Coordinates of C-alpha atoms and ligand atoms in Angstrom, one line a residue:
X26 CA 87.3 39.2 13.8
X27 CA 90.6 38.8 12.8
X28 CA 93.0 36.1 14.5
X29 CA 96.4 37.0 15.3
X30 CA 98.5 34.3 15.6
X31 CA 102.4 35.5 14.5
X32 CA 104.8 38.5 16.9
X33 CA 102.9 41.9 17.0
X34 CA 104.2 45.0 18.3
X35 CA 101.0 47.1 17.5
X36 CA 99.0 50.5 18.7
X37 CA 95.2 49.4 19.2
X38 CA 92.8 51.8 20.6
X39 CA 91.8 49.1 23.2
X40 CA 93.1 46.9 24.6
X41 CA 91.3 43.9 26.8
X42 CA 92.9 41.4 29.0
X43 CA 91.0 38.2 29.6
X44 CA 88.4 36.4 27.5
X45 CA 85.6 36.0 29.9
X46 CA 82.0 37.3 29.6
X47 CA 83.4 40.7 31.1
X48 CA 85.8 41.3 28.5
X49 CA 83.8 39.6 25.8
X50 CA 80.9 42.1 26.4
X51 CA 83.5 45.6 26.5
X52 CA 84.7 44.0 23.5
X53 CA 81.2 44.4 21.4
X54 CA 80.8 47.9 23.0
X55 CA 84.1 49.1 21.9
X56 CA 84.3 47.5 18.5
X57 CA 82.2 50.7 17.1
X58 CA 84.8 53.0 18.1
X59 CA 88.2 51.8 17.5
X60 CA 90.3 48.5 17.2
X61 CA 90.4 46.5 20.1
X62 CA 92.4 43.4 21.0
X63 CA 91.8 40.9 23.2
X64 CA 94.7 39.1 24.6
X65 CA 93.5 35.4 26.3
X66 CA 95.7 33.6 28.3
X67 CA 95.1 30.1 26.9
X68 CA 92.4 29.1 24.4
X69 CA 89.9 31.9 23.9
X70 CA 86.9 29.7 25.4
X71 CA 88.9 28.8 28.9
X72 CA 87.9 31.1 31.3
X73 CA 85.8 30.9 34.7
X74 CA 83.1 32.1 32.9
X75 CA 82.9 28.5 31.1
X76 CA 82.9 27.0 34.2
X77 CA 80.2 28.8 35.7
X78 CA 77.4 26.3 36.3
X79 CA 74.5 27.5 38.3
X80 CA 73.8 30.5 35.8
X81 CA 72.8 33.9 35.7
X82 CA 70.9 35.7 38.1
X83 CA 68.3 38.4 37.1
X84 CA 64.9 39.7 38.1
X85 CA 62.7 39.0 35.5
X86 CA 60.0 36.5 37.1
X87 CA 56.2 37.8 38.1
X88 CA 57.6 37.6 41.6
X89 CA 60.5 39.5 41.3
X90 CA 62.0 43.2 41.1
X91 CA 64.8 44.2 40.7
X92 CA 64.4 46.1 44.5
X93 CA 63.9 41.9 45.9
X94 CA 67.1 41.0 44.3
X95 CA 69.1 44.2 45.6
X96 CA 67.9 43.2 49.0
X97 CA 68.9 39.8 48.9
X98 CA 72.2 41.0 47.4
X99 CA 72.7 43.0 49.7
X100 CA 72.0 40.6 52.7
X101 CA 74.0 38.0 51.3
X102 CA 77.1 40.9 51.0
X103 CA 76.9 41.3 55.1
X104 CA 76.9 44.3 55.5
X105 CA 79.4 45.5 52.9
X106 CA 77.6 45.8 49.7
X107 CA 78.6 49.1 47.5
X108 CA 74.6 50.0 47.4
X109 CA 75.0 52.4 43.9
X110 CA 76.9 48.6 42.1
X111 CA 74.0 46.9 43.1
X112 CA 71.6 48.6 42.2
X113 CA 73.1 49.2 39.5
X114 CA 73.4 45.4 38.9
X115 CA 70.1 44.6 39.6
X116 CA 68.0 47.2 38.0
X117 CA 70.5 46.8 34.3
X118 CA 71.1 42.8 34.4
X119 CA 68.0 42.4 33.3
X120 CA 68.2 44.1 29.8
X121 CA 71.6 42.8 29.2
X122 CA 70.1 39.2 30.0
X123 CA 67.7 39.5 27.3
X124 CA 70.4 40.9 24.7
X125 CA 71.9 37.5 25.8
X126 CA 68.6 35.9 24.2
X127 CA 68.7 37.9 21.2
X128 CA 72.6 36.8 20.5
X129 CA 71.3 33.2 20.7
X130 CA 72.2 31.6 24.4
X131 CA 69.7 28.8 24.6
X132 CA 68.4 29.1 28.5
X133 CA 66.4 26.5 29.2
X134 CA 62.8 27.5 28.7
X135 CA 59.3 26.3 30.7
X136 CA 56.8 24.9 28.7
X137 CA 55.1 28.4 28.3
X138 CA 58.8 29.8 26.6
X139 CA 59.5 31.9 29.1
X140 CA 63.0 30.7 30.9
X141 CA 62.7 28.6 33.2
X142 CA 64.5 29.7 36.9
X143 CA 66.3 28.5 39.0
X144 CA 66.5 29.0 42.9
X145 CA 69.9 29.0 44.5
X146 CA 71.3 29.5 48.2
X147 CA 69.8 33.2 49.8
X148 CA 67.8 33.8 47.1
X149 CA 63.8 34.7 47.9
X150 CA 62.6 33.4 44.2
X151 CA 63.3 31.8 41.7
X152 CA 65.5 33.8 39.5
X153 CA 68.4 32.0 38.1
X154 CA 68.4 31.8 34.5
X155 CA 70.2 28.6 33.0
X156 CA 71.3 26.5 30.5
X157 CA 71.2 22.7 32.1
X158 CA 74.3 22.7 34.3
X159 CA 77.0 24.3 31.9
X160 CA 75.4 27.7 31.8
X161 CA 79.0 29.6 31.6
X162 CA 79.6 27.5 28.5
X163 CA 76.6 28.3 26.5
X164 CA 76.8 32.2 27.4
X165 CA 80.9 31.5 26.3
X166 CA 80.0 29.8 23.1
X167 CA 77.1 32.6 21.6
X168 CA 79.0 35.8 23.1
X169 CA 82.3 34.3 21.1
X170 CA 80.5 33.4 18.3
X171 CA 78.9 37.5 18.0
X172 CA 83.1 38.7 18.5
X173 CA 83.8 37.0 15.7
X174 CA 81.7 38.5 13.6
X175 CA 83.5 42.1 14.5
X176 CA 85.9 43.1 12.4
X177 CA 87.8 45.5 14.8
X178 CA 88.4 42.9 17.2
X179 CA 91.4 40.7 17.1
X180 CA 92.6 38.1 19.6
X181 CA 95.7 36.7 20.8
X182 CA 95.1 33.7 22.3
X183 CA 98.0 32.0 24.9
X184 CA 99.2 35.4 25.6
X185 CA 101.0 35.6 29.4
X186 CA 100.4 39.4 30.0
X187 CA 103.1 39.9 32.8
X188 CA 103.0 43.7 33.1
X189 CA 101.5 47.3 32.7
X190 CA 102.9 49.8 30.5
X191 CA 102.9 52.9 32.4
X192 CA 104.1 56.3 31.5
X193 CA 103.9 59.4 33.7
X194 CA 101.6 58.0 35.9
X195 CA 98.8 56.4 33.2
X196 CA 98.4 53.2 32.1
X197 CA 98.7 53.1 28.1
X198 CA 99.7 49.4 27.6
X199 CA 100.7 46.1 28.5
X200 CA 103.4 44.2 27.9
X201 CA 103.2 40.1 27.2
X202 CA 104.7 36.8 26.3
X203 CA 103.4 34.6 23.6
X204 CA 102.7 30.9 23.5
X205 CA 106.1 30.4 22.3
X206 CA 108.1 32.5 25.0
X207 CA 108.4 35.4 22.9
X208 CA 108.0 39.1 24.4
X209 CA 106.0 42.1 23.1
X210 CA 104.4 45.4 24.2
X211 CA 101.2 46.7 22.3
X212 CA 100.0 49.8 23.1
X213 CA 96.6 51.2 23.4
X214 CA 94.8 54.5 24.9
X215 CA 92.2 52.5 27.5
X216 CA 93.5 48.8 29.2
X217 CA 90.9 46.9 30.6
X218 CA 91.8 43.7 32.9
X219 CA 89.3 41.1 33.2
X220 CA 91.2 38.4 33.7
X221 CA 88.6 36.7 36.3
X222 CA 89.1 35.2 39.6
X223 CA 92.3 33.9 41.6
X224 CA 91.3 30.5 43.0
X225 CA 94.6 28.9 42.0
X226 CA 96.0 30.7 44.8
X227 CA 94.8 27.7 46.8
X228 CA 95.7 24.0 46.7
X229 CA 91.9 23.3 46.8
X230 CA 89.9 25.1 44.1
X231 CA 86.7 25.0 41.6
X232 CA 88.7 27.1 39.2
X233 CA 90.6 26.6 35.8
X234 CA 93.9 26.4 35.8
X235 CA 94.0 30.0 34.4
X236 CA 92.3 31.7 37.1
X237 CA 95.8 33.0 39.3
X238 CA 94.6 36.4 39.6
X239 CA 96.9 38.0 37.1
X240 CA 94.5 41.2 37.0
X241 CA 94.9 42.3 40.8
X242 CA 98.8 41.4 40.3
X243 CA 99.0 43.5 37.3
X244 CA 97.4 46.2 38.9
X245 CA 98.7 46.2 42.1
X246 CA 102.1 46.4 40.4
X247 CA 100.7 49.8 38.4
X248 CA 100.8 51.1 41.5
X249 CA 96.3 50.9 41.7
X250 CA 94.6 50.5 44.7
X251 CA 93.1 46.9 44.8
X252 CA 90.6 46.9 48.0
X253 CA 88.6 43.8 50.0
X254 CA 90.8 41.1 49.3
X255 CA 90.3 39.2 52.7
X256 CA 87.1 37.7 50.7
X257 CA 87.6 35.4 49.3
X258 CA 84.5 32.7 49.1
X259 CA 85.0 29.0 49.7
X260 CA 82.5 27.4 48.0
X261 CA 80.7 24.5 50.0
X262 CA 80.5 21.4 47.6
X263 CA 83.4 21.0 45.6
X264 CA 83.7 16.9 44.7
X265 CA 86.1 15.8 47.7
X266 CA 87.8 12.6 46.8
X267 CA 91.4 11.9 46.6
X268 CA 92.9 12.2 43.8
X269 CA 90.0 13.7 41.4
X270 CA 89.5 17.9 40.2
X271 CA 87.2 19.6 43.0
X272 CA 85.0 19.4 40.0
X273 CA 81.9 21.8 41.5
X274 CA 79.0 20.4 42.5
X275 CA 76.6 23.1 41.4
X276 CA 74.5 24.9 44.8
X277 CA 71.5 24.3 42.1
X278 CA 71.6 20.6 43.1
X279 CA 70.5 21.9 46.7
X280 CA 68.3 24.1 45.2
X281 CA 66.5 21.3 43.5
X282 CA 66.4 19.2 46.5
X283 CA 69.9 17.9 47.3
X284 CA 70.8 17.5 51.1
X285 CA 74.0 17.5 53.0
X286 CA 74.1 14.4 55.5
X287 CA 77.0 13.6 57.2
X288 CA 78.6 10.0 57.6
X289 CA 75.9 8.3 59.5
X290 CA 73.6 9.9 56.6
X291 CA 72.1 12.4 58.6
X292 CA 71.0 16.0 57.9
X293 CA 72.9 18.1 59.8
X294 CA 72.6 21.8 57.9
X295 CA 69.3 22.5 60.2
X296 CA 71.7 22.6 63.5
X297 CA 74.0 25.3 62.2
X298 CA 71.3 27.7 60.2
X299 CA 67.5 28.3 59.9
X300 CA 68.0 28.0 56.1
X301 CA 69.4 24.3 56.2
X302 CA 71.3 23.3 53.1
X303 CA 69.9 26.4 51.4
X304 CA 72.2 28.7 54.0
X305 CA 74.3 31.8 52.9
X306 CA 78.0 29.8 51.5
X307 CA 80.2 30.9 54.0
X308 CA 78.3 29.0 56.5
X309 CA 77.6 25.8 54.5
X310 CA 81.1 25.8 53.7
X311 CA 82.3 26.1 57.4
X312 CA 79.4 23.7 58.8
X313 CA 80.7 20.7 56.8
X314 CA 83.9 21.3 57.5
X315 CA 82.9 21.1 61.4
X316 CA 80.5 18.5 61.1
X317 CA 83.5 16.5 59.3
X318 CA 85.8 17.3 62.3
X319 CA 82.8 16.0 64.7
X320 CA 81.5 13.2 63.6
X321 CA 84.2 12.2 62.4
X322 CA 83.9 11.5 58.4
X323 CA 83.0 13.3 55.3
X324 CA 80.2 15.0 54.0
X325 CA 78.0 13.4 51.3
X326 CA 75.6 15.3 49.0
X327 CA 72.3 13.4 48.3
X328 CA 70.1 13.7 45.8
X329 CA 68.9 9.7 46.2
X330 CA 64.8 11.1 47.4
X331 CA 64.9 12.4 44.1
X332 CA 63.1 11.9 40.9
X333 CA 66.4 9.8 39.1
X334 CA 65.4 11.0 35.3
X335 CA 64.9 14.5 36.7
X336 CA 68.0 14.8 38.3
X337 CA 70.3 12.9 34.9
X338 CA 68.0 15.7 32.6
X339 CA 68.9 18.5 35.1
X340 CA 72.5 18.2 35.8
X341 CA 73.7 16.3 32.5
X342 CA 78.2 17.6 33.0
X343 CA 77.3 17.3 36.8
X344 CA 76.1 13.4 36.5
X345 CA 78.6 12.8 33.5
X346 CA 81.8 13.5 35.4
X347 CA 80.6 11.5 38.8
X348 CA 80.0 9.0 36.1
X349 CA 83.6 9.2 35.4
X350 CA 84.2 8.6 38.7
X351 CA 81.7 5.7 39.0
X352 CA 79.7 7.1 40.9
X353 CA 75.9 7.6 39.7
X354 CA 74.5 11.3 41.0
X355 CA 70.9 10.0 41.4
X356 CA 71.7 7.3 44.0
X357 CA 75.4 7.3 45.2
X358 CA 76.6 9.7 48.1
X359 CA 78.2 12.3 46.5
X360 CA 81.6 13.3 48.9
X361 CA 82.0 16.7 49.1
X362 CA 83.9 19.6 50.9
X363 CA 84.7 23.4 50.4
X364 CA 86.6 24.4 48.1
X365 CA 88.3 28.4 47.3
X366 CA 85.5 29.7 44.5
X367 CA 85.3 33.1 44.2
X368 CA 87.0 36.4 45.0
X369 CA 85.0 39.2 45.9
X370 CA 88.3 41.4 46.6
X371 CA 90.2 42.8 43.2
X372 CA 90.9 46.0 41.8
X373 CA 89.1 48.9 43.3
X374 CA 86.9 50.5 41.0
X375 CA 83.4 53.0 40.8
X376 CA 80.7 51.4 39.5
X377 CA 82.0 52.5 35.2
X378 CA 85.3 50.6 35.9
X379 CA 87.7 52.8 35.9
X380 CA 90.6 52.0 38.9
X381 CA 92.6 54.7 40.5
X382 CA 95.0 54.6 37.8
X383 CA 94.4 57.0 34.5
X384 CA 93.8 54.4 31.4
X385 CA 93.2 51.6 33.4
X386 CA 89.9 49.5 33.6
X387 CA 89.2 46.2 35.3
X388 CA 85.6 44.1 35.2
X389 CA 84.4 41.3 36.4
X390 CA 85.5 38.9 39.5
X391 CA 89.4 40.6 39.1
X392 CA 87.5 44.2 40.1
X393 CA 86.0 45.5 42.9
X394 CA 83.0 48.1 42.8
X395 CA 82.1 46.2 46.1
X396 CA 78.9 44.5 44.7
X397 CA 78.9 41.5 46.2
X398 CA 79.9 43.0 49.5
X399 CA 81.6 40.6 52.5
X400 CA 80.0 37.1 50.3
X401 CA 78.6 37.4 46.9
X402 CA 75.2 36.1 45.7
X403 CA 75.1 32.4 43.9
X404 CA 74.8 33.6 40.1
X405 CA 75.6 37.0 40.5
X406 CA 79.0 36.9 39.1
X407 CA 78.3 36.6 35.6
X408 CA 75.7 38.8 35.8
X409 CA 78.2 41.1 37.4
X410 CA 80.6 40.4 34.2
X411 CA 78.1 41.7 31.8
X412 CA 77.3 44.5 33.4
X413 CA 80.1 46.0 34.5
X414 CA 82.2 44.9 31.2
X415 CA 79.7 46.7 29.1
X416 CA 79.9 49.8 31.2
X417 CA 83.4 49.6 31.5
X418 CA 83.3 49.7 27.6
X419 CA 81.3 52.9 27.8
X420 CA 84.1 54.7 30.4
X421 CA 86.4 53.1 27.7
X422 CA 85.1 55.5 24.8
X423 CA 85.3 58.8 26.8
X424 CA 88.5 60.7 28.6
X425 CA 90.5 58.7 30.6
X426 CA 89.8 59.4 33.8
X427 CA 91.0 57.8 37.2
X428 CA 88.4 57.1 39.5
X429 CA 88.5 59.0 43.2
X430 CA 88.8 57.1 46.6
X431 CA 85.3 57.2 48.1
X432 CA 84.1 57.7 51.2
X433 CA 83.3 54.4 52.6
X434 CA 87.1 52.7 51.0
X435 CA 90.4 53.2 53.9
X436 CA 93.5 53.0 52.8
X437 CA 95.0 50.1 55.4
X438 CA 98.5 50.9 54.2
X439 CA 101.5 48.2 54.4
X440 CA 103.9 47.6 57.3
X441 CA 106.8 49.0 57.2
X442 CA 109.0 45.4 56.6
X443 CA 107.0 45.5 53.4
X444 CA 107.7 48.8 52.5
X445 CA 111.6 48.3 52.9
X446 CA 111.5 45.3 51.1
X447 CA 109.7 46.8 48.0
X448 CA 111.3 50.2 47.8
X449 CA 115.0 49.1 48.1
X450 CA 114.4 46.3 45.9
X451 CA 115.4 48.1 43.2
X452 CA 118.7 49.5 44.9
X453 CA 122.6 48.1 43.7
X454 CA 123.3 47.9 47.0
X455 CA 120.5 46.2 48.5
X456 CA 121.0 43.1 50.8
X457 CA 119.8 40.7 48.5
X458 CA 117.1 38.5 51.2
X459 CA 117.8 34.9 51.2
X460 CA 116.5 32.7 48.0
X461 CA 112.9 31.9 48.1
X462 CA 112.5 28.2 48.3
X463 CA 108.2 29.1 47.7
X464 CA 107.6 27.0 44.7
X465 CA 104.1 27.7 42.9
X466 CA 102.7 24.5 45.0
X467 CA 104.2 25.9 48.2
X468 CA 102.2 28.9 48.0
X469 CA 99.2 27.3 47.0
X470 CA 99.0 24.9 50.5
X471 CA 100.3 27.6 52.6
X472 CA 97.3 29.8 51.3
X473 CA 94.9 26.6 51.9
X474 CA 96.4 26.2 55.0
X475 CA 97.3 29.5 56.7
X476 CA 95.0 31.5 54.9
X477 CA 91.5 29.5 54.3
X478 CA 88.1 28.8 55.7
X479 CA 89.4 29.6 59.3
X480 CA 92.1 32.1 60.1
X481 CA 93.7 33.0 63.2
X482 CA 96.5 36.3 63.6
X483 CA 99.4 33.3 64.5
X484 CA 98.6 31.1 61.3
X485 CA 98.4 34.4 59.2
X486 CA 101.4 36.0 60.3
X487 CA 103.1 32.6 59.5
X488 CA 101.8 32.8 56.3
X489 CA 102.8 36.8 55.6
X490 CA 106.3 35.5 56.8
X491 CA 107.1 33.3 54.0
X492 CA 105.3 35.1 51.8
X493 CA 107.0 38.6 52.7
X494 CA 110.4 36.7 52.4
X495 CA 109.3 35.0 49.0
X496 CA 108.3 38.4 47.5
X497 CA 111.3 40.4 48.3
X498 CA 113.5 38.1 46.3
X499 CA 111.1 37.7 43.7
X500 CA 110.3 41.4 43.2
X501 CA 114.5 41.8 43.8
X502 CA 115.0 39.2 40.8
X503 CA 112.2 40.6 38.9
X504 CA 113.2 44.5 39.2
X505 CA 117.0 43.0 38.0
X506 CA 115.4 41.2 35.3
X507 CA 117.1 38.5 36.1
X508 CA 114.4 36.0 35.7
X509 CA 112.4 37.8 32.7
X510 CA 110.9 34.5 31.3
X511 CA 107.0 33.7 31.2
X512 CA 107.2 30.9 34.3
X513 CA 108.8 33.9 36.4
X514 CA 106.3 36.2 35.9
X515 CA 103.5 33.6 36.8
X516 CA 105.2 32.3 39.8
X517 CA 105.4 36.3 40.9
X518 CA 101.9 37.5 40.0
X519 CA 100.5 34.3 42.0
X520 CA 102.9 35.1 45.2
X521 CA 101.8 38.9 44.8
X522 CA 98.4 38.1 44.9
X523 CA 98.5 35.3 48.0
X524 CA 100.5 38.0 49.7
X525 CA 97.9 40.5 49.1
X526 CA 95.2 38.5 50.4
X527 CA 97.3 37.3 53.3
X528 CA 97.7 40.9 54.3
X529 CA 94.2 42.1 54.2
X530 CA 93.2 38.7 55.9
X531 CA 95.1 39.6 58.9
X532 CA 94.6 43.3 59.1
X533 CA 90.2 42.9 58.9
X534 CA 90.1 41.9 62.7
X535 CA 86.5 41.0 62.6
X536 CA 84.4 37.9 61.2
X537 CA 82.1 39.0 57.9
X538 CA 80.9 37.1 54.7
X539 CA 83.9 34.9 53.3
X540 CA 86.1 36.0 55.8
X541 CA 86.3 34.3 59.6
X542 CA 88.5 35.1 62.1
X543 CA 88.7 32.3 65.2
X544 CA 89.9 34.9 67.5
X545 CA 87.6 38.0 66.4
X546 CA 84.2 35.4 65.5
X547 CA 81.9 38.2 65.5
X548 CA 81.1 41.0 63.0
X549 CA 82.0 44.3 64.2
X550 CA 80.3 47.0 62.4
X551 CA 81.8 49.6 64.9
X552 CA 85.2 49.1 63.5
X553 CA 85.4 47.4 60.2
X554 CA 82.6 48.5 58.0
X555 CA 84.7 49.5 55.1
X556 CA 86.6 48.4 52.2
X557 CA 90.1 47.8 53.3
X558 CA 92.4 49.5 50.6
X559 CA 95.9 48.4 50.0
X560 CA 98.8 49.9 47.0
X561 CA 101.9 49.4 46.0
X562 CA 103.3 53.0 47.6
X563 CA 101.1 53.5 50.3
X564 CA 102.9 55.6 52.6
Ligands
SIN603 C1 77.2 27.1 41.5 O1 76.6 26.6 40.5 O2 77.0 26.6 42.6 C2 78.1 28.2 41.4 C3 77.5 29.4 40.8 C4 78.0 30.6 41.4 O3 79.1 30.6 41.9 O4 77.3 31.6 41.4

């Protein structure tokens, strides 16, 4: 692979945005068919995908089938699930799991050789392949180390891509800023965004600082439909202590044994769900934070019943960085609370990738084929990556082609103060809105605030407010180009992306998966099962 590290203004044949294991496996699928770049935004390993801990889900044990994990996909999802992605998923992960083997990811293996599994939250077996607790890493570190060995591929690493080239009505590049500030355009005949998730959208977060949710921005802005963007899940143990990272305390803890207790040290999952600490995210996440509110106190996870050496071999990053903290894993009430994780939301797309707009492609947690439904699956999300990126890859290599609304997607549309705000944004005349005092931060707590684990109509229409207001002199300032630098562009593509999810939070009046409603609690099949659609121009 060759590294390119001075200005480029280039024609590739692909293009890929994002470094993850969805781009990483287009990447090897499109390297015997033209030259492909891969643009990362910081250093090629940082990604979500290195911070994935649990691992990767996939049925391959003698009590499996592919048709168990579909259901329990599927049940996890709410009611939502796309049923052609997941089966699609389920019945293909497991090949692509074992070409993982063959490019040299060390899963940890029983004493037989076969890998050893894993059982996480909603899961009916044991299915999670792993490597310790820093699964994302290894599957990083051997899926980089095969792209290097293509010559067709080159990267850019610390490359901001702010925006989609599009000509009469087809995407056929992007344009980006370098590590230095400088601007460039490359050009290529199929774009593919996997640019992972969004969880810097909120103040509280297991994600890298990377993961703002540039894909769904850059789409959105291309004028493709992104759809489901209400979902976002809150994962349910994040490390909750002042002034440390929400490092994530993996759901494989619990799996192995762990319990929640709250701050008399007792047990408290078995009130709110028949599945106790091993119940669907959405309502672990939500249970602590009303057992926190009740009793009052936090939450502790405890793994002090446990086998001590067991749980240091298990989770070696996990007991490492509470070591950091002083605390010690194996003994020491571990405080924990929910923190945003995962977006199931993104750019809509049929199960081959391919969004609504001609020559663009999106994979991975910044797409949505609407696998994961209304909550996804613990360890489905990388197995999601290496699907879908590979058959992205494979949509990549024919026509482009734009991918048709289907049955079960509605187009919500925008209201009409939106629509004014973005169309005559770009007129002389327009009444330029009042500055935007929203800094990067603000956004971030009104999201957490307004927009999180429990939403009401009055806290989200508080929240659309500012964030309406923000974006019309953004997308003003932008469309004048009068803030063209990098640190405009990521303050933009964040706001877009809160806003987006603001929106779809309050038009899904109902309660489903990652997304609650106080005032509409239950789910409401009758009128909400669909995938909310929102665009740029919608009428
Ligand atoms: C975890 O290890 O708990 C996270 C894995 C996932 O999000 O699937």
């Amino acid at each position: 692979m060759a590294r390119l590290t001075t200005a480029l203004t280039d024609s590739f044949d692909f293009l890929i945005v994002g470094g993850g294991i969805a781009g990483l496996r287009a990447a090897v699928a499109l390297a015997p068919a033209g030259r492909v770049l891969i643009l990362t935004k910081a250093d090629a390993t940082e990604s979500n995908t290195g911070y994935a801990q649990g691992g990767i889900a996939a049925a391959i044990g003698r009590d499996d089938s592919a048709a168990l994990h579909g259901a329990d996909t599927m049940r996890a999802g709410d009611g939502l699930c796309d049923e052609a992605a997941v089966r699609v998923l389920v019945e293909e992960g497991p090949r692509y799991v074992q070409e993982l083997m063959e490019w040299g990811v060390r899963f940890d293996r029983n004493a037989d050789r076969t890998p050893a599994l894993g059982l996480e939250a909603a899961h009916s077996v044991r299915r999670v392949l792993h490597a310790g607790d820093a699964t994302g890493r290894e599957i990083g570190r051997a899926m980089w180390k095969h792209v290097v060995t293509l010559q067709a591929v080159c990267t850019v690493n610390h490359a901001l891509v702010s925006d989609l080239i599009v000509e009469e009505g087809a995407v056929g590049g992007v344009r980006y800023f370098d590590h230095a500030g400088g601007r460039h355009e490359v050009r290529g005949r199929a774009v593919l965004l996997a640019t992972g998730g969004a969880g810097q959208v909120f103040t509280d977060t297991t994600n890298p600082a990377v993961a703002t949710g540039d894909g769904v921005a850059l789409a959105y802005h291309a004028g493709a439909r992104v759809a489901d963007l209400e979902f976002v899940q809150f994962h349910p143990t994040a490390l909750n202590r002042t002034g440390a990272p929400r490092f994530l305390m993996s759901e494989a803890l619990r799996g192995e044994g762990a319990r929640l207790v709250n701050a008399s040290g007792e047990p408290f999952m078995a009130r709110y769900h028949r599945d106790g600490d091993l119940a669907p995210r959405d309502v672990v996440a939500r249970a602590i934070v009303l057992e926190a509110r009740a009793t009052p106190g936090p939450v502790f996870l405890t793994l002090a019943h446990l086998d001590p050496g067991r749980v240091r071999a298990r989770f070696p990053t996990i007991a490492e960085m509470c070591g950091q903290l002083g605390l010690d894993l194996a003994k020491d009430p571990i405080p924990v609370g929910p923190a945003a994780h995962y977006l199931m939301g993104g750019i809509d797309t049929d199960v081959w990738g391919r969004s609504s707009v001609t020559g663009l492609f999106a994979a991975g947690e910044t797409a949505c084929t609407g696998v994961h439904g209304a909550n996804r699956l613990a360890s489905n999300s990388l197995l999601e990556g290496l699907v879908f990126g590979a058959r992205a890859a494979d949509a990549m290599l024919l026509a482009p082609q734009a991918a048709a609304l289907k049955p079960d997607r509605r187009e919500v549309g925008v209201a009409a103060a939106d629509r004014r705000s973005e169309t005559e944004g770009s007129s002389a005349s327009f009444h330029r809105p009042p500055a935007s005092h929203l800094t990067r931060q603000g956004i971030r707590e009104l999201m957490w605030r307004d927009v999180g684990l429990f939403r009401t109509r009055e806290r989200l229409q508080r929240a659309i407010a500012e964030l309406d207001s923000a974006y019309a002199f953004e997308a003003l300032a932008m469309d004048a180009a009068l803030a063209s630098d990098a640190d405009a562009w990521r303050h933009f593509n964040l706001l877009t992306v809160a806003r987006l999810i603001a929106r779809a939070a309050l038009g899904r009046e109902e309660s489903r998966g990652g997304h609650f409603r106080e005032d509409y609690p239950a789910r409401d099949d009758g009128r909400w099962k669909f995938h909310a659609i929102d665009r740029r121009d919608a009428h």
